[in-house]
């Protein structure tokens, strides 16, 4: 029991405390992610070489979105360390498009993020969206559609403040005086005295992902992403891995690793195997 609890503590990082805990496998997570009835589960996360459809690394996690996204960093670093290879681009869905993740890919690893940017700002249809405000890199401020500036601070404080919020953003505000006389106010901030824009401290990396999203290569990446889904479907339908036999995260690791190995062997066999020419020549 002591060993079990120690392993549990070691392997379970500080994700939010779950509402339901399995009495037989406390490391698993109660999830309804499949859209069917909820159940306790682990997730298998793959790093795939898209060109050859080969699984390069596997990382099991409890079924928590944060853990699944973090596992990508673990796998990229492990593959780099073990095989000295690093992807040129990383394809993923919006869950992987959080600002810190994009920053890590672009700035730390120099990997192209072929990932949609996770944007929580709500754009109302009749109002100017945040995209209508142009970022002026040299002066470090936004320029609004009316040509005025939005600043992060309008007076000097004795003690310099970073102005970074808990959500890792800096708030830029327009001047109340400018907005009060502006003809565009109804389309901009009809219910407030001025306009606010929250800029992520990782916005440069988010912009890199936005630029990539406009390219034909990104469209190709979206198509390539289907290959990943096929592997997971294959795991359930063909290999029938819809139930784990071993308990705990380490048990899930063993089973997921084994399943991925089987999938790779099947794939390698297909890549290697060329059917012999069986056509029999009949003399005329
Ligand atoms: S309302 Fe204010 S922020 Fe909006 S366009 Fe006019 S001056 Fe710029």
Tab-separated table of C-alpha atoms and ligand atoms in Angstrom:
chain	number	residue	atom	x	y	z
A	1	UNK	CA	0.000	0.000	0.000
A	2	UNK	CA	2.860	2.362	0.917
A	3	UNK	CA	4.637	1.696	-2.364
A	4	UNK	CA	1.399	2.176	-4.276
A	5	UNK	CA	0.683	5.546	-2.623
A	6	UNK	CA	4.251	6.727	-3.204
A	7	UNK	CA	4.036	5.840	-6.896
A	8	UNK	CA	0.691	7.611	-7.084
A	9	UNK	CA	2.140	10.789	-5.613
A	10	UNK	CA	5.197	10.644	-7.857
A	11	UNK	CA	3.310	10.072	-11.080
A	12	UNK	CA	0.297	12.307	-10.439
A	13	UNK	CA	1.289	15.939	-11.055
A	14	UNK	CA	-0.784	18.770	-9.653
A	15	UNK	CA	-3.746	18.745	-12.042
A	16	UNK	CA	-7.035	19.987	-10.617
A	17	UNK	CA	-8.539	17.685	-7.989
A	18	UNK	CA	-11.100	15.466	-9.739
A	19	UNK	CA	-14.699	15.311	-8.520
A	20	UNK	CA	-14.847	11.557	-8.943
A	21	UNK	CA	-12.003	9.239	-7.961
A	22	UNK	CA	-11.947	5.590	-8.944
A	23	UNK	CA	-11.628	3.351	-5.876
A	24	UNK	CA	-9.820	0.677	-7.857
A	25	UNK	CA	-7.566	2.918	-9.999
A	26	UNK	CA	-7.254	6.418	-8.515
A	27	UNK	CA	-4.804	7.654	-11.177
A	28	UNK	CA	-7.368	7.301	-13.976
A	29	UNK	CA	-9.734	10.180	-14.753
A	30	UNK	CA	-13.511	10.292	-15.096
A	31	UNK	CA	-14.119	11.477	-18.648
A	32	UNK	CA	-16.950	11.916	-21.107
A	33	UNK	CA	-14.603	13.049	-23.899
A	34	UNK	CA	-15.830	10.376	-26.313
A	35	UNK	CA	-19.346	11.825	-26.285
A	36	UNK	CA	-20.738	8.556	-24.925
A	37	UNK	CA	-21.308	7.631	-21.283
A	38	UNK	CA	-18.577	8.815	-18.900
A	39	UNK	CA	-15.996	6.328	-17.593
A	40	UNK	CA	-12.582	6.221	-15.917
A	41	UNK	CA	-9.797	6.359	-18.479
A	42	UNK	CA	-6.224	7.042	-19.482
A	43	UNK	CA	-5.185	8.668	-22.747
A	44	UNK	CA	-2.498	7.515	-25.089
A	45	UNK	CA	-0.634	10.337	-26.836
A	46	UNK	CA	1.393	9.756	-29.980
A	47	UNK	CA	4.161	11.660	-31.707
A	48	UNK	CA	3.895	10.565	-35.327
A	49	UNK	CA	6.166	10.867	-38.322
A	50	UNK	CA	3.463	11.948	-40.724
A	51	UNK	CA	5.429	11.190	-43.911
A	52	UNK	CA	5.776	7.484	-43.084
A	53	UNK	CA	2.910	7.129	-40.602
A	54	UNK	CA	5.238	5.736	-37.954
A	55	UNK	CA	4.700	6.324	-34.224
A	56	UNK	CA	7.919	7.884	-32.954
A	57	UNK	CA	6.977	8.142	-29.281
A	58	UNK	CA	4.139	7.330	-26.889
A	59	UNK	CA	3.231	9.007	-23.617
A	60	UNK	CA	0.309	7.911	-21.426
A	61	UNK	CA	-1.547	10.458	-19.308
A	62	UNK	CA	-4.696	10.533	-17.215
A	63	UNK	CA	-7.518	11.769	-19.462
A	64	UNK	CA	-6.960	15.468	-18.706
A	65	UNK	CA	-6.531	17.901	-21.588
A	66	UNK	CA	-3.675	19.809	-19.906
A	67	UNK	CA	-1.751	16.596	-19.323
A	68	UNK	CA	-2.305	15.462	-22.911
A	69	UNK	CA	-0.955	18.752	-24.278
A	70	UNK	CA	2.027	18.719	-21.895
A	71	UNK	CA	2.868	15.194	-23.041
A	72	UNK	CA	3.785	16.654	-26.460
A	73	UNK	CA	6.653	18.580	-24.897
A	74	UNK	CA	7.801	15.462	-23.057
A	75	UNK	CA	7.818	13.428	-26.281
A	76	UNK	CA	9.548	16.071	-28.431
A	77	UNK	CA	12.326	16.459	-25.869
A	78	UNK	CA	12.686	12.696	-25.354
A	79	UNK	CA	12.916	11.992	-29.091
A	80	UNK	CA	15.481	14.755	-29.491
A	81	UNK	CA	17.530	13.361	-26.621
A	82	UNK	CA	17.326	9.706	-27.700
A	83	UNK	CA	17.470	9.902	-31.478
A	84	UNK	CA	18.795	13.419	-32.042
A	85	UNK	CA	15.871	14.268	-34.294
A	86	UNK	CA	13.474	17.176	-34.060
A	87	UNK	CA	10.385	17.849	-36.172
A	88	UNK	CA	10.345	20.830	-38.554
A	89	UNK	CA	6.624	21.314	-37.978
A	90	UNK	CA	4.120	20.161	-35.425
A	91	UNK	CA	0.513	19.485	-36.414
A	92	UNK	CA	-2.168	19.575	-33.747
A	93	UNK	CA	-5.697	20.716	-32.974
A	94	UNK	CA	-6.761	23.885	-31.130
A	95	UNK	CA	-6.064	22.358	-27.711
A	96	UNK	CA	-2.366	22.557	-28.590
A	97	UNK	CA	-2.685	26.196	-29.657
A	98	UNK	CA	-2.414	27.736	-26.194
A	99	UNK	CA	-0.084	30.746	-25.992
A	100	UNK	CA	2.607	29.112	-23.763
A	101	UNK	CA	2.680	26.025	-26.008
A	102	UNK	CA	3.126	28.137	-29.166
A	103	UNK	CA	5.838	30.176	-27.438
A	104	UNK	CA	7.667	26.979	-26.490
A	105	UNK	CA	7.493	25.651	-30.044
A	106	UNK	CA	8.447	28.865	-31.832
A	107	UNK	CA	11.001	30.426	-29.483
A	108	UNK	CA	12.501	27.483	-27.576
A	109	UNK	CA	12.416	24.690	-30.148
A	110	UNK	CA	12.179	26.564	-33.472
A	111	UNK	CA	9.424	24.226	-34.654
A	112	UNK	CA	6.737	25.558	-37.015
A	113	UNK	CA	3.351	25.332	-35.269
A	114	UNK	CA	0.762	24.077	-37.775
A	115	UNK	CA	-1.834	24.541	-35.075
A	116	UNK	CA	-4.887	26.820	-34.873
A	117	UNK	CA	-4.379	29.613	-32.346
A	118	UNK	CA	-6.505	29.201	-29.226
A	119	UNK	CA	-8.255	32.569	-29.029
A	120	UNK	CA	-10.691	33.183	-26.202
A	121	UNK	CA	-11.492	36.783	-27.135
A	122	UNK	CA	-15.162	37.092	-28.031
A	123	UNK	CA	-15.783	39.043	-31.221
A	124	UNK	CA	-19.286	40.469	-31.540
A	125	UNK	CA	-20.493	40.538	-35.163
A	126	UNK	CA	-21.332	44.284	-35.372
A	127	UNK	CA	-18.228	45.497	-33.526
A	128	UNK	CA	-14.585	45.853	-34.522
A	129	UNK	CA	-12.742	42.647	-33.702
A	130	UNK	CA	-9.309	42.724	-32.076
A	131	UNK	CA	-7.848	42.052	-35.546
A	132	UNK	CA	-8.945	45.560	-36.614
A	133	UNK	CA	-6.394	47.011	-34.198
A	134	UNK	CA	-2.868	47.174	-35.630
A	135	UNK	CA	0.095	46.369	-33.397
A	136	UNK	CA	2.880	48.946	-33.704
A	137	UNK	CA	5.988	47.031	-32.718
A	138	UNK	CA	8.323	50.040	-32.614
A	139	UNK	CA	6.254	52.092	-30.209
A	140	UNK	CA	4.747	49.102	-28.349
A	141	UNK	CA	1.119	50.155	-28.707
A	142	UNK	CA	-2.010	49.363	-30.726
A	143	UNK	CA	-3.458	51.685	-33.344
A	144	UNK	CA	-7.240	51.662	-33.573
A	145	UNK	CA	-9.350	52.001	-36.775
A	146	UNK	CA	-9.757	55.702	-35.875
A	147	UNK	CA	-5.962	56.162	-35.941
A	148	UNK	CA	-5.579	56.660	-32.173
A	149	UNK	CA	-3.235	54.757	-29.867
A	150	UNK	CA	-4.054	52.201	-27.183
A	151	UNK	CA	-1.424	52.192	-24.449
A	152	UNK	CA	-0.666	49.863	-21.560
A	153	UNK	CA	-0.006	52.802	-19.234
A	154	UNK	CA	-0.710	56.487	-19.573
A	155	UNK	CA	1.286	57.814	-16.618
A	156	UNK	CA	4.582	57.015	-14.979
A	157	UNK	CA	4.502	55.139	-11.695
A	158	UNK	CA	7.193	55.609	-9.076
A	159	UNK	CA	7.582	51.835	-8.804
A	160	UNK	CA	7.668	50.382	-12.283
A	161	UNK	CA	4.930	47.761	-12.789
A	162	UNK	CA	5.023	45.007	-15.381
A	163	UNK	CA	1.291	45.276	-16.004
A	164	UNK	CA	1.135	41.514	-16.657
A	165	UNK	CA	-2.153	39.972	-15.527
A	166	UNK	CA	-2.658	36.504	-14.037
A	167	UNK	CA	-3.674	35.330	-17.522
A	168	UNK	CA	-0.236	36.451	-18.836
A	169	UNK	CA	-1.682	39.360	-20.798
A	170	UNK	CA	-1.049	43.104	-20.852
A	171	UNK	CA	-4.111	45.320	-21.158
A	172	UNK	CA	-3.974	48.159	-23.692
A	173	UNK	CA	-6.550	50.947	-23.340
A	174	UNK	CA	-7.649	53.771	-25.603
A	175	UNK	CA	-8.058	57.294	-24.258
A	176	UNK	CA	-11.481	58.227	-22.936
A	177	UNK	CA	-11.073	61.665	-24.555
A	178	UNK	CA	-10.343	60.179	-28.006
A	179	UNK	CA	-13.274	57.754	-27.845
A	180	UNK	CA	-15.689	60.390	-26.538
A	181	UNK	CA	-15.451	62.349	-29.799
A	182	UNK	CA	-14.909	59.425	-32.182
A	183	UNK	CA	-17.428	58.758	-34.965
A	184	UNK	CA	-16.631	55.041	-34.890
A	185	UNK	CA	-17.541	54.595	-31.231
A	186	UNK	CA	-20.795	52.724	-31.982
A	187	UNK	CA	-18.820	50.068	-33.886
A	188	UNK	CA	-16.030	49.972	-31.351
A	189	UNK	CA	-17.079	50.312	-27.710
A	190	UNK	CA	-20.715	51.450	-27.581
A	191	UNK	CA	-21.218	50.443	-23.937
A	192	UNK	CA	-17.960	51.603	-22.405
A	193	UNK	CA	-15.958	54.825	-22.187
A	194	UNK	CA	-12.901	53.366	-23.913
A	195	UNK	CA	-11.724	50.227	-25.745
A	196	UNK	CA	-9.564	47.555	-24.131
A	197	UNK	CA	-7.376	44.946	-25.849
A	198	UNK	CA	-5.703	42.143	-23.893
A	199	UNK	CA	-2.400	41.197	-25.542
A	200	UNK	CA	-0.747	37.939	-24.567
A	201	UNK	CA	2.899	38.204	-23.562
A	202	UNK	CA	3.369	35.387	-26.098
A	203	UNK	CA	1.582	37.266	-28.886
A	204	UNK	CA	4.576	37.198	-31.261
A	205	UNK	CA	4.520	33.396	-31.305
A	206	UNK	CA	0.737	33.449	-31.759
A	207	UNK	CA	1.255	35.745	-34.760
A	208	UNK	CA	3.745	33.260	-36.241
A	209	UNK	CA	1.061	30.538	-35.995
A	210	UNK	CA	-1.521	32.879	-37.573
A	211	UNK	CA	0.773	33.591	-40.535
A	212	UNK	CA	1.436	29.849	-41.029
A	213	UNK	CA	-2.328	29.223	-40.972
A	214	UNK	CA	-2.666	31.237	-44.196
A	215	UNK	CA	-0.197	29.111	-46.162
A	216	UNK	CA	-0.905	26.143	-48.529
A	217	UNK	CA	1.455	24.033	-46.354
A	218	UNK	CA	-0.937	24.507	-43.450
A	219	UNK	CA	-3.856	23.276	-45.580
A	220	UNK	CA	-1.800	20.169	-46.342
A	221	UNK	CA	-1.080	19.716	-42.625
A	222	UNK	CA	-4.819	19.773	-41.908
A	223	UNK	CA	-5.271	16.894	-44.349
A	224	UNK	CA	-2.279	15.048	-42.868
A	225	UNK	CA	-3.800	15.248	-39.401
A	226	UNK	CA	-6.372	12.663	-40.468
A	227	UNK	CA	-3.604	10.060	-40.442
A	228	UNK	CA	-3.377	10.479	-36.675
A	229	UNK	CA	-7.104	9.898	-36.246
A	230	UNK	CA	-6.862	6.757	-38.374
A	231	UNK	CA	-4.240	5.339	-35.979
A	232	UNK	CA	-6.461	5.902	-32.954
A	233	UNK	CA	-9.478	4.408	-34.713
A	234	UNK	CA	-7.329	1.417	-35.647
A	235	UNK	CA	-6.288	1.057	-32.014
A	236	UNK	CA	-9.876	0.660	-30.880
A	237	UNK	CA	-11.534	-1.105	-33.796
A	238	UNK	CA	-8.841	-3.488	-35.001
A	239	UNK	CA	-6.603	-3.961	-31.955
A	240	UNK	CA	-9.671	-3.733	-29.662
A	241	UNK	CA	-7.791	-1.667	-27.095
A	242	UNK	CA	-10.934	-0.252	-25.520
A	243	UNK	CA	-10.190	-1.645	-22.065
A	244	UNK	CA	-6.927	-1.832	-20.109
A	245	UNK	CA	-5.922	-4.982	-18.257
A	246	UNK	CA	-3.293	-3.372	-15.993
A	247	UNK	CA	-3.884	-0.708	-13.380
A	248	UNK	CA	-2.190	2.613	-12.739
A	249	UNK	CA	-0.361	4.951	-15.096
A	250	UNK	CA	2.580	2.552	-15.321
A	251	UNK	CA	0.202	-0.246	-16.389
A	252	UNK	CA	-1.326	2.037	-19.016
A	253	UNK	CA	2.206	2.930	-20.206
A	254	UNK	CA	3.052	-0.752	-20.746
A	255	UNK	CA	-0.138	-1.473	-22.658
A	256	UNK	CA	-0.034	1.673	-24.798
A	257	UNK	CA	3.616	1.108	-25.656
A	258	UNK	CA	2.899	-2.480	-26.665
A	259	UNK	CA	-0.058	-1.433	-28.825
A	260	UNK	CA	1.972	1.304	-30.545
A	261	UNK	CA	4.748	-1.217	-31.230
A	262	UNK	CA	2.216	-3.540	-32.881
A	263	UNK	CA	0.914	-0.680	-35.012
A	264	UNK	CA	4.457	0.231	-36.053
A	265	UNK	CA	5.304	-3.388	-36.920
A	266	UNK	CA	2.217	-3.618	-39.127
A	267	UNK	CA	3.184	-0.393	-40.815
A	268	UNK	CA	6.826	-1.422	-41.275
A	269	UNK	CA	5.702	-4.731	-42.765
A	270	UNK	CA	3.580	-2.823	-45.275
A	271	UNK	CA	6.452	-0.492	-46.144
A	272	UNK	CA	8.880	-3.401	-46.564
A	273	UNK	CA	6.623	-5.980	-48.171
A	274	UNK	CA	6.279	-5.966	-51.904
A	275	UNK	CA	4.009	-8.682	-53.339
A	276	UNK	CA	5.759	-11.051	-55.741
A	277	UNK	CA	4.703	-10.894	-59.326
A	278	UNK	CA	2.156	-13.769	-59.339
A	279	UNK	CA	1.028	-13.383	-62.902
A	280	UNK	CA	1.776	-16.546	-64.833
A	281	UNK	CA	2.847	-16.067	-68.381
A	282	UNK	CA	0.870	-18.373	-70.627
A	283	UNK	CA	2.690	-19.294	-73.839
A	284	UNK	CA	0.521	-18.545	-76.849
B	1	LIG	S1	-13.849	54.531	-30.296
B	1	LIG	FE1	-11.817	54.950	-29.482
B	1	LIG	S2	-10.673	53.075	-29.838
B	1	LIG	FE2	-12.517	52.970	-31.080
B	1	LIG	S3	-11.919	53.714	-33.095
B	1	LIG	FE3	-12.695	55.469	-31.952
B	1	LIG	S4	-10.934	56.378	-30.952
B	1	LIG	FE4	-10.338	54.354	-31.635
